[in-house]
PDB file of C-alpha atoms and ligand atoms in Angstrom:
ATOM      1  CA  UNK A   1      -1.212  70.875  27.013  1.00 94.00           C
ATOM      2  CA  UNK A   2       1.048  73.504  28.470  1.00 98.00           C
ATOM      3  CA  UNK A   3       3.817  74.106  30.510  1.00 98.00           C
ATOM      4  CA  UNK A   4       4.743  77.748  30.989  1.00 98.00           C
ATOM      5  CA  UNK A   5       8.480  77.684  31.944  1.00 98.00           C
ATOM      6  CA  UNK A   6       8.552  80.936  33.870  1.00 98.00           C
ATOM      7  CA  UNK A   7       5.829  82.589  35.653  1.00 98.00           C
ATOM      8  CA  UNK A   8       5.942  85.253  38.396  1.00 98.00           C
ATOM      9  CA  UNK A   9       2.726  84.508  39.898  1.00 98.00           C
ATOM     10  CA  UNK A  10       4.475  85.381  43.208  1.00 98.00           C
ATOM     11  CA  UNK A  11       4.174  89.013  42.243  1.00 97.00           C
ATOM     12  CA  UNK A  12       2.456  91.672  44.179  1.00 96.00           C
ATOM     13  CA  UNK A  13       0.247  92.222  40.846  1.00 97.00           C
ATOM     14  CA  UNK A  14      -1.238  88.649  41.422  1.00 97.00           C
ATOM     15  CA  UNK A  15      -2.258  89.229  45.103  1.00 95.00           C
ATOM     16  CA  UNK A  16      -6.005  90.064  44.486  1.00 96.00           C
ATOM     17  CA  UNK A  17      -7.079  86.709  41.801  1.00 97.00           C
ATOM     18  CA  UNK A  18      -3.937  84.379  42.161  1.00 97.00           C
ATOM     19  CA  UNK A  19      -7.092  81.564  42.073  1.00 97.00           C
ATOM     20  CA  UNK A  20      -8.634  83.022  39.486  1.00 98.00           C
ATOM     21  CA  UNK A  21      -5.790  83.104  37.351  1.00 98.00           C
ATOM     22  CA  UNK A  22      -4.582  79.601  37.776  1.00 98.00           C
ATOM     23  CA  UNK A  23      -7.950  78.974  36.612  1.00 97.00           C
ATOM     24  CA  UNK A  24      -7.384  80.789  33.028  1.00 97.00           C
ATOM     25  CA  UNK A  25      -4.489  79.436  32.631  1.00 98.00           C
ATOM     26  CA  UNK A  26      -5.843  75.446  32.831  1.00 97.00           C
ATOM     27  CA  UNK A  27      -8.504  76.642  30.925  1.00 97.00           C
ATOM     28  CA  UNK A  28      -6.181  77.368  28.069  1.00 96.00           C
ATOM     29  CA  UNK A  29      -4.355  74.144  28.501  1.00 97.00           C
ATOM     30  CA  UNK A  30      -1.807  75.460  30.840  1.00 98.00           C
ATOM     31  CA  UNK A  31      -1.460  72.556  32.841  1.00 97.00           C
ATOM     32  CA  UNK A  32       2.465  73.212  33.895  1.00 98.00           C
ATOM     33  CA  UNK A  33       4.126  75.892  35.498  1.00 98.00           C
ATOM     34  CA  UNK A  34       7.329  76.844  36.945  1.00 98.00           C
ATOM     35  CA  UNK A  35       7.453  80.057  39.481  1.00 98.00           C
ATOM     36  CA  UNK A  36      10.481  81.898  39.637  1.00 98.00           C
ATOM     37  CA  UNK A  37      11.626  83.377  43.543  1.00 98.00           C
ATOM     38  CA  UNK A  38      14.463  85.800  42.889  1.00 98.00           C
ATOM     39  CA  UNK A  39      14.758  87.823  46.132  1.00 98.00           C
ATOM     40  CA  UNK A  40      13.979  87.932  49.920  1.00 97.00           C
ATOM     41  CA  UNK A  41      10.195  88.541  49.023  1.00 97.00           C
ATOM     42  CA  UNK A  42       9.606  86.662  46.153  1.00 98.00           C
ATOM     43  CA  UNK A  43      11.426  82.875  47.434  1.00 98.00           C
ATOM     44  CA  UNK A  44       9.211  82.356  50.007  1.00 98.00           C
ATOM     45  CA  UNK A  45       6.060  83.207  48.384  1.00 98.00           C
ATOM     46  CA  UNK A  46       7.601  80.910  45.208  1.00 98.00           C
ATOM     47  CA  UNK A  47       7.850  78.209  47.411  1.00 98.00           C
ATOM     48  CA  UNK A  48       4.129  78.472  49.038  1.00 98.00           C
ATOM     49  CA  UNK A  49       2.300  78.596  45.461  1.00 98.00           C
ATOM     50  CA  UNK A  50       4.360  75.433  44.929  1.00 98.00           C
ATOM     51  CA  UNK A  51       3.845  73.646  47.691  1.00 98.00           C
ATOM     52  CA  UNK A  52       0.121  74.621  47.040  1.00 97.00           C
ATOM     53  CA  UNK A  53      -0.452  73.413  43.487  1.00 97.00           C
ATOM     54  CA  UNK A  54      -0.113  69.948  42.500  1.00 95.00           C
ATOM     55  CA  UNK A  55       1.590  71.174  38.870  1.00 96.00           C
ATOM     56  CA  UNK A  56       3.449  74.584  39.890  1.00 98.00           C
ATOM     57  CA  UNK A  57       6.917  74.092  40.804  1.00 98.00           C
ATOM     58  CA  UNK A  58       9.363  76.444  41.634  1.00 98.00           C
ATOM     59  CA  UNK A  59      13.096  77.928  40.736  1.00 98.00           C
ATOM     60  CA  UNK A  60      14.874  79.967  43.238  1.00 98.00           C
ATOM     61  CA  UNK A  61      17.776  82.315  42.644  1.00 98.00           C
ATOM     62  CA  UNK A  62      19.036  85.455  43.006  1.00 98.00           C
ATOM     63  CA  UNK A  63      18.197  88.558  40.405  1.00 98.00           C
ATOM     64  CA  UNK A  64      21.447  90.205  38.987  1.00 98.00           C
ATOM     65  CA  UNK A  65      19.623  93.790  39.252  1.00 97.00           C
ATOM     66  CA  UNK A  66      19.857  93.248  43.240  1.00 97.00           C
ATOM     67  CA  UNK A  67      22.980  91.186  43.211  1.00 97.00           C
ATOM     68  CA  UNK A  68      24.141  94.017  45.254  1.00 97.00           C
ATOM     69  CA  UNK A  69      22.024  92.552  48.291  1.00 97.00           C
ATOM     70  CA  UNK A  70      23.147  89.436  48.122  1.00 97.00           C
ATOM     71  CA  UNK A  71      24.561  87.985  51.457  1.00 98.00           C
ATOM     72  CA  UNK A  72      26.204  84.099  52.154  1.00 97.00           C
ATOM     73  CA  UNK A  73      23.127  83.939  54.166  1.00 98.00           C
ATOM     74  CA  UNK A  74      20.805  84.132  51.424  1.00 98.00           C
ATOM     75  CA  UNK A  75      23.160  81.839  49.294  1.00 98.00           C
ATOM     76  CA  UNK A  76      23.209  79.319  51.874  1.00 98.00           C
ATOM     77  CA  UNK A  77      19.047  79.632  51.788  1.00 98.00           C
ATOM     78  CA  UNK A  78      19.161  79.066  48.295  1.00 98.00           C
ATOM     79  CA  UNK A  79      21.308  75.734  48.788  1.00 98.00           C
ATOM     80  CA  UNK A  80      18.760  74.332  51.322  1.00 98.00           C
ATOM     81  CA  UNK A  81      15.534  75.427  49.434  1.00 98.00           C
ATOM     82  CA  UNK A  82      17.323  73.384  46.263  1.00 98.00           C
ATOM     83  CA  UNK A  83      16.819  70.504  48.373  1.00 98.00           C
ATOM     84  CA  UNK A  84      12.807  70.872  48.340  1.00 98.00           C
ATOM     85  CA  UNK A  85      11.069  68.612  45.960  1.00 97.00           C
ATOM     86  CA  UNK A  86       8.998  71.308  44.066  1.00 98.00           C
ATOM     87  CA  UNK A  87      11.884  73.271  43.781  1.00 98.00           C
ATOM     88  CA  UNK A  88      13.420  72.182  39.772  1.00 98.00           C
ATOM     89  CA  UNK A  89      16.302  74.732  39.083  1.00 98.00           C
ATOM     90  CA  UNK A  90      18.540  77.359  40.713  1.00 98.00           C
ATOM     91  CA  UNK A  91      17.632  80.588  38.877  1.00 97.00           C
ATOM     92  CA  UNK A  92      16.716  83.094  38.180  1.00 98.00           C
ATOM     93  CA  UNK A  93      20.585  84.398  37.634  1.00 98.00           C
ATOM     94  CA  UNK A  94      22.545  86.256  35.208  1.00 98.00           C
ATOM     95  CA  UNK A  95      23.593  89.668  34.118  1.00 98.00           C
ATOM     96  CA  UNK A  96      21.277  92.607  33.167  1.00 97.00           C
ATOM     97  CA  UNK A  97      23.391  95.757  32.233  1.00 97.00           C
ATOM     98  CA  UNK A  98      20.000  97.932  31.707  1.00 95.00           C
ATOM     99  CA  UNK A  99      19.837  98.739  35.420  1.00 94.00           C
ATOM    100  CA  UNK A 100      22.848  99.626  37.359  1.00 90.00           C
ATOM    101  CA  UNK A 101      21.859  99.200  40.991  1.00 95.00           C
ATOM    102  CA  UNK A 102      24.493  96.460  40.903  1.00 96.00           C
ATOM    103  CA  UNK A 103      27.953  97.030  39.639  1.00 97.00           C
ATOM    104  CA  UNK A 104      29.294  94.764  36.867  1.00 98.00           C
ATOM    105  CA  UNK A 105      31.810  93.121  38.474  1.00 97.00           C
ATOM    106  CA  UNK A 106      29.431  92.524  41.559  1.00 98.00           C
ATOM    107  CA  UNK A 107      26.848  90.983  39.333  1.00 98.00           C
ATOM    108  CA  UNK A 108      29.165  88.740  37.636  1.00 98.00           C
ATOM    109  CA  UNK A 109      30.367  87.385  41.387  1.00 98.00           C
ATOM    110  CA  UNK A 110      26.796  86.788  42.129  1.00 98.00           C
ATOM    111  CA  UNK A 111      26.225  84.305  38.954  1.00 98.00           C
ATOM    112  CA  UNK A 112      29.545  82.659  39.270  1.00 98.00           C
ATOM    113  CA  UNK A 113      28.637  81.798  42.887  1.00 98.00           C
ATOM    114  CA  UNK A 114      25.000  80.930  41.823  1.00 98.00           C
ATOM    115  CA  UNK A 115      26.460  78.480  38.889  1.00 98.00           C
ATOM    116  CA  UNK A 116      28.814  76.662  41.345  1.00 98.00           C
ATOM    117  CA  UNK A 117      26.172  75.840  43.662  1.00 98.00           C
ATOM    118  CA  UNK A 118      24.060  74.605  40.938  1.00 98.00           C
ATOM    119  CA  UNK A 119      26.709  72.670  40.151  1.00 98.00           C
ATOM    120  CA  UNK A 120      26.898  71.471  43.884  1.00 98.00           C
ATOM    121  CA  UNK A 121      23.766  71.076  44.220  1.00 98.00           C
ATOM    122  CA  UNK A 122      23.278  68.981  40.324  1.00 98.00           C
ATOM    123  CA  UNK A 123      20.804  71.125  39.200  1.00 98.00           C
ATOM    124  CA  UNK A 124      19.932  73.414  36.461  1.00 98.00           C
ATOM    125  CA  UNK A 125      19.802  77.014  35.868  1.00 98.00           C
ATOM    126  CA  UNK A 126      17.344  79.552  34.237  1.00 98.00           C
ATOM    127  CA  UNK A 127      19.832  82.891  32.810  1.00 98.00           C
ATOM    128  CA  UNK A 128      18.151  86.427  33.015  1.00 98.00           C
ATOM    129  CA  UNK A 129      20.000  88.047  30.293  1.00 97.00           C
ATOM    130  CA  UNK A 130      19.477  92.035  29.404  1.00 96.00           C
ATOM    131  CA  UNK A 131      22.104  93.806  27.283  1.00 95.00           C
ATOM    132  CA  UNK A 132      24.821  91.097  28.435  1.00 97.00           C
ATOM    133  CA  UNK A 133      24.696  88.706  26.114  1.00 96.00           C
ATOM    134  CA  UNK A 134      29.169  88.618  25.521  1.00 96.00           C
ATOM    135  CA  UNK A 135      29.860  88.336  28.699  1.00 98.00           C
ATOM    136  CA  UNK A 136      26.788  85.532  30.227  1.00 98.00           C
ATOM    137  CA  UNK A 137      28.426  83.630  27.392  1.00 98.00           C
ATOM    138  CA  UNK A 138      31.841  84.073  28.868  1.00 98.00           C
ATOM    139  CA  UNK A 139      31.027  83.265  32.296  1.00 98.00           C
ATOM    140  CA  UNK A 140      28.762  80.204  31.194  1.00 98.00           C
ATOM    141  CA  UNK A 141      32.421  78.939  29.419  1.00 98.00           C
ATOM    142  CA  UNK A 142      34.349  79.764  32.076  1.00 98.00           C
ATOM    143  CA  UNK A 143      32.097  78.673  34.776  1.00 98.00           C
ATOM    144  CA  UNK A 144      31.697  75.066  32.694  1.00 98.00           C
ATOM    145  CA  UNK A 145      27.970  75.498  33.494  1.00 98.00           C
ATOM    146  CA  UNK A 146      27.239  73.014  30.667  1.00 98.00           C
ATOM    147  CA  UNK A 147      27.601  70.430  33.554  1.00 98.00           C
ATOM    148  CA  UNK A 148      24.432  70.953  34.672  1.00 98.00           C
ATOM    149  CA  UNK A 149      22.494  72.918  31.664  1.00 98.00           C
ATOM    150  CA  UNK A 150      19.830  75.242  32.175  1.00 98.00           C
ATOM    151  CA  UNK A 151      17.895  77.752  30.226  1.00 98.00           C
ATOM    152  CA  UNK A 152      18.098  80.885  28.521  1.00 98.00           C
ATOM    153  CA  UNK A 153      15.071  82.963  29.718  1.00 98.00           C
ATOM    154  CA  UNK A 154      13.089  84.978  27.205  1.00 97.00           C
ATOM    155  CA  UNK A 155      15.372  84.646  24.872  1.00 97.00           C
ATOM    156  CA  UNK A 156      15.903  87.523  22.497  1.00 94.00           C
ATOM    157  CA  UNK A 157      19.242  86.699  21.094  1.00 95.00           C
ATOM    158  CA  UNK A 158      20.814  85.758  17.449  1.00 96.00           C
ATOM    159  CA  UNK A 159      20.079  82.449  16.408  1.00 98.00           C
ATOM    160  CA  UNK A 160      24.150  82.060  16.572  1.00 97.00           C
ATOM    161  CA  UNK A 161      24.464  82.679  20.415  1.00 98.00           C
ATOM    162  CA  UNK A 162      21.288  80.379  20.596  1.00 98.00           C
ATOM    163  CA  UNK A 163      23.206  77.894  18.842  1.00 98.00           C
ATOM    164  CA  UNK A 164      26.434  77.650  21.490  1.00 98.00           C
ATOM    165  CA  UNK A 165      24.153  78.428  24.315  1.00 98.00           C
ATOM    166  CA  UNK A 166      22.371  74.526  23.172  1.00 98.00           C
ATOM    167  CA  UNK A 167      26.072  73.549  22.604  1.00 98.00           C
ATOM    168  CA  UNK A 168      26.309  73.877  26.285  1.00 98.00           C
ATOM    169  CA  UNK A 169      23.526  71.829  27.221  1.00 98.00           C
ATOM    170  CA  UNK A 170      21.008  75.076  27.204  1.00 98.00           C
ATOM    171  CA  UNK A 171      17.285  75.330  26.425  1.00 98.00           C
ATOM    172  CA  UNK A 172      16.078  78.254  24.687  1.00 98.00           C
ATOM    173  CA  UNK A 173      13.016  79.737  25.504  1.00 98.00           C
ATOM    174  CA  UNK A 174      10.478  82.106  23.635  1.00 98.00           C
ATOM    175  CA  UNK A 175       8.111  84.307  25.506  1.00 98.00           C
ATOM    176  CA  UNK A 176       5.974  87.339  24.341  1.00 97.00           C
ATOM    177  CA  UNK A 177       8.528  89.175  22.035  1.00 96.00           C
ATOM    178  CA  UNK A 178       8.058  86.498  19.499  1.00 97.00           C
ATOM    179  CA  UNK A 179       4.731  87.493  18.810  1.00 97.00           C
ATOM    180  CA  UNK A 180       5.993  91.160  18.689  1.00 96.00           C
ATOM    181  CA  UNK A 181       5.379  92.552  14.972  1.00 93.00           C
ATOM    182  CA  UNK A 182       8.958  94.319  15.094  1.00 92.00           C
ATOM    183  CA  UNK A 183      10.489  91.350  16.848  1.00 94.00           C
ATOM    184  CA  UNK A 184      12.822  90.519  14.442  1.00 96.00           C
ATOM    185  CA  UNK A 185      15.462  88.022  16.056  1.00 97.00           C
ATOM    186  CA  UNK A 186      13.167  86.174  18.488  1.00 97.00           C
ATOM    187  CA  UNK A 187      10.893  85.214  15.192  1.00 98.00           C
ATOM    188  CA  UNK A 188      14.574  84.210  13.222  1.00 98.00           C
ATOM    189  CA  UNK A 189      15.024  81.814  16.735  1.00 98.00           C
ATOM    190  CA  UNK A 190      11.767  80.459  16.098  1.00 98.00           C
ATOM    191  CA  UNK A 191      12.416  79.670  12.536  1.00 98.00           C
ATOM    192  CA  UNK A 192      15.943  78.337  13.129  1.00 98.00           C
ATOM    193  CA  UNK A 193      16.341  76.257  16.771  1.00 98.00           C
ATOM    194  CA  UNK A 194      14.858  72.839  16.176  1.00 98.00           C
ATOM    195  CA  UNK A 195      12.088  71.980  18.086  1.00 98.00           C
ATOM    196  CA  UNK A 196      13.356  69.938  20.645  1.00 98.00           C
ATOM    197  CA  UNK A 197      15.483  72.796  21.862  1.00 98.00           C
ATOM    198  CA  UNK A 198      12.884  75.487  22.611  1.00 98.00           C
ATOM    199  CA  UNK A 199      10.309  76.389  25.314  1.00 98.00           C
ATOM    200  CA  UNK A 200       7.626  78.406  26.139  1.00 98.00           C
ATOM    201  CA  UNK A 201       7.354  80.951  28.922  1.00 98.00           C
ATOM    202  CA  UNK A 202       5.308  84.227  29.426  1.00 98.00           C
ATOM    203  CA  UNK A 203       7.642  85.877  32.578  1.00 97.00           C
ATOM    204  CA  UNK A 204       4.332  87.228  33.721  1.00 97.00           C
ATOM    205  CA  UNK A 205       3.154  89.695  34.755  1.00 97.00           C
ATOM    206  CA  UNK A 206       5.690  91.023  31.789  1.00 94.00           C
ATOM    207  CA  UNK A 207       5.761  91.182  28.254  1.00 92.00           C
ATOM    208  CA  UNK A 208       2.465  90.090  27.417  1.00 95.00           C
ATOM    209  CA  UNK A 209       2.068  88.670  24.254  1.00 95.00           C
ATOM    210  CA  UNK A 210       0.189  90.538  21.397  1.00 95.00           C
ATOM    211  CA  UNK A 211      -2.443  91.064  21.442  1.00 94.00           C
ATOM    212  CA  UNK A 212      -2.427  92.079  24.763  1.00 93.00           C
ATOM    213  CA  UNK A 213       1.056  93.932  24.558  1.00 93.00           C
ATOM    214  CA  UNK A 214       1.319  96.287  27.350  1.00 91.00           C
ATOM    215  CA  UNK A 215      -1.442  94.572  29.768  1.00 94.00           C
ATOM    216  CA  UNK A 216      -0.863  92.480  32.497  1.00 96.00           C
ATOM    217  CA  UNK A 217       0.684  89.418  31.588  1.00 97.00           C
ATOM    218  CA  UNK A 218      -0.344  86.270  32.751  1.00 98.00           C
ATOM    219  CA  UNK A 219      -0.248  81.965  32.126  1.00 98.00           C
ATOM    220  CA  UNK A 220      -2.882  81.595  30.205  1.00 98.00           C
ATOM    221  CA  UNK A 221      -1.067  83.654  27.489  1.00 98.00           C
ATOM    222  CA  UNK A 222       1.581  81.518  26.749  1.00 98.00           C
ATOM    223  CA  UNK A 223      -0.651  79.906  24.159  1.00 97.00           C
ATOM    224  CA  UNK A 224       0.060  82.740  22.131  1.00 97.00           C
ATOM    225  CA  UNK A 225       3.379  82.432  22.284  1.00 98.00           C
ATOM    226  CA  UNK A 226       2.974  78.775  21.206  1.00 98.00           C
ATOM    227  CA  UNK A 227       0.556  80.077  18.668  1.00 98.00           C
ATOM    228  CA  UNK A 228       2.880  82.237  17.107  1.00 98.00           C
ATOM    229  CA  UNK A 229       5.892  79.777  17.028  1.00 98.00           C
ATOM    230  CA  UNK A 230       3.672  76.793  14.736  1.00 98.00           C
ATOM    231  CA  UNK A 231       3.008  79.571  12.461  1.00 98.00           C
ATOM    232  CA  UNK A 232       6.869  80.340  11.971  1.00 98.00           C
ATOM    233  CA  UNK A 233       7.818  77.245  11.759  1.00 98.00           C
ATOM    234  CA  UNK A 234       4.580  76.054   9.419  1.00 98.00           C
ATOM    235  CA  UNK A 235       3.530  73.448  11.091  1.00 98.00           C
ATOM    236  CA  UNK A 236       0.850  72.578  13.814  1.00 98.00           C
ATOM    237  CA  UNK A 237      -0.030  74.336  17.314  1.00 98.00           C
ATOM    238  CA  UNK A 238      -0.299  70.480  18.638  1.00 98.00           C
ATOM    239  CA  UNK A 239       2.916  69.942  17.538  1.00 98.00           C
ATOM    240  CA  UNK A 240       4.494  72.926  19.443  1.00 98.00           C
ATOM    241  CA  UNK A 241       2.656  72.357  22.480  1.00 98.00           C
ATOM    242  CA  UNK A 242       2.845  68.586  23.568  1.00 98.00           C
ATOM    243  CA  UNK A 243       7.037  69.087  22.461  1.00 98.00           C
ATOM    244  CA  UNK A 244       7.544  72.167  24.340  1.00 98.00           C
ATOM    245  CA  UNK A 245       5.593  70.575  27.023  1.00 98.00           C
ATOM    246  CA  UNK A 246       7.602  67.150  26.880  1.00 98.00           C
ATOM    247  CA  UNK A 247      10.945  69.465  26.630  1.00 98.00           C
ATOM    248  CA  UNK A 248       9.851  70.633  29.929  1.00 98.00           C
ATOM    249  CA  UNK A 249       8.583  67.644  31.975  1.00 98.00           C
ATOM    250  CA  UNK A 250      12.237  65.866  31.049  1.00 97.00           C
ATOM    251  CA  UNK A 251      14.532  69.265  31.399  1.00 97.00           C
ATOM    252  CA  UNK A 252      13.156  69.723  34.810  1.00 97.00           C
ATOM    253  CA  UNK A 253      12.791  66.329  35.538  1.00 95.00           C
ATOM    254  CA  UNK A 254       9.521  66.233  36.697  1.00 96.00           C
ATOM    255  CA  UNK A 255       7.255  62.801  36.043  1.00 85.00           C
ATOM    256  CA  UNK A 256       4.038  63.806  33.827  1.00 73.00           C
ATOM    257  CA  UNK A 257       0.786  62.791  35.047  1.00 63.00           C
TER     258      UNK A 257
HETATM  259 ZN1   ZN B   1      14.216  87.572  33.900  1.00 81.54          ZN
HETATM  260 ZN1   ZN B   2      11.637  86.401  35.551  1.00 81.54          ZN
END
């Protein structure tokens, strides 16, 4: 058993075989999955695959890339969506420095007011992170997001940074760069965070996992990512997936069935 902590199956690239691919994916043991809405477009159509499927539930949040857009309106959407029962965690939020559509300072504003209604609202939050690691850290402290927790999204970190991000009542989760041959931090994260601290996610359709590195990504991959973690740590791909899955049921607070 599965649960894939972050899936975009509310992308455009999922359009044509959304059925299809649900299908893989419990075919590989995927039997959880959380869809991420992160804009105008991609809420809604988070919260109809959830409202669909018995075992997809959804996060919605605002993406720091488009932070820019942001209005109160779509805040104050956020705050009544949280009060949906599929919907598990604000998110996703954060800073990504690769793309400057949205200025710094902008971006920042747009987490900090994300984090506080979490924090209204009591629950979690899932961190997009690119190039920003100093300064999500900062705004985490300074925010006191460790309140509510959350989790740190494809992490690709140090195993340091991991370490106070779980301080703060954080989840760290692996997706396809782990299996990545020249991948060298993710793998040390593997090695290092205990168990009961990590997840598994594929952030499809991105960063598919090797083998199928530069394809489509999609659910039923994440078992490679859970694959690729036993063998790190040297011990069994049962072991990895029913406590990655259990980490997930309780972080999200979702009954198992
Ligand atoms: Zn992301
Ligand atoms: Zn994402």
């Amino acid at each position: 058993m599965l649960f894939d902590t972050h899936v975009h199956l509310n992308a455009d690239q999922f359009e044509e075989d959304l059925e299809e691919t649900i299908e893989r994916a419990q075919e590989a043991g995927v039997q959880y999955m959380t869809v991420v809405g992160f804009d105008r477009k991609t809420i809604p159509k988070a919260m109809e695959i959830a409202e669909r499927y018995e075992n997809i539930y959804a996060a919605v949040g605002w993406h720091p890339v488009d932070a820019i857009d942001m209005t109160d309106e779509d805040l104050q959407w956020i705050e009544e969506l949280s009060q949906h029962p599929k919907v598990v965690a604000i998110g996703e939020m954060g800073l990504d420095y690769h793309w400057d559509k949205s200025p710094k300072d902008v971006q920042k504003e747009v987490f900090r007011k994300q984090i506080r209604l979490a924090k209204k609202v009591k629950m979690p939050i899932i961190i997009h992170n690119r190039e920003a690691t100093h300064d999500i850290v900062e705004v985490l402290k300074e925010e006191n997001a460790a309140e509510v927790g959350g989790i740190m999204h494809c992490y690709s970190g140090p195993v340091e940074i991991a370490q106070e991000c779980i301080d703060m009542n954080f989840m760290i989760s692996l997706g396809g760069p782990v299996t990545f041959k020249n991948a060298k931090l993710p793998k040390e994260v593997a090695k290092a965070v205990d168990l009961k601290h990590l997840l598994v996610e594929t952030d499809c359709p991105f960063l598919a996992p090797h083998p199928n590195r530069g394809k489509r990504n999609e659910p039923a991959y994440v078992k490679l990512v859970a694959e690729q973690i036993a063998e790190l740590k040297g011990i069994s791909y049962e072991k990895v997936s029913e406590t990655t899955t259990s980490n997930a049921l309780e972080f999200f607070g979702i009954q198992s069935q």
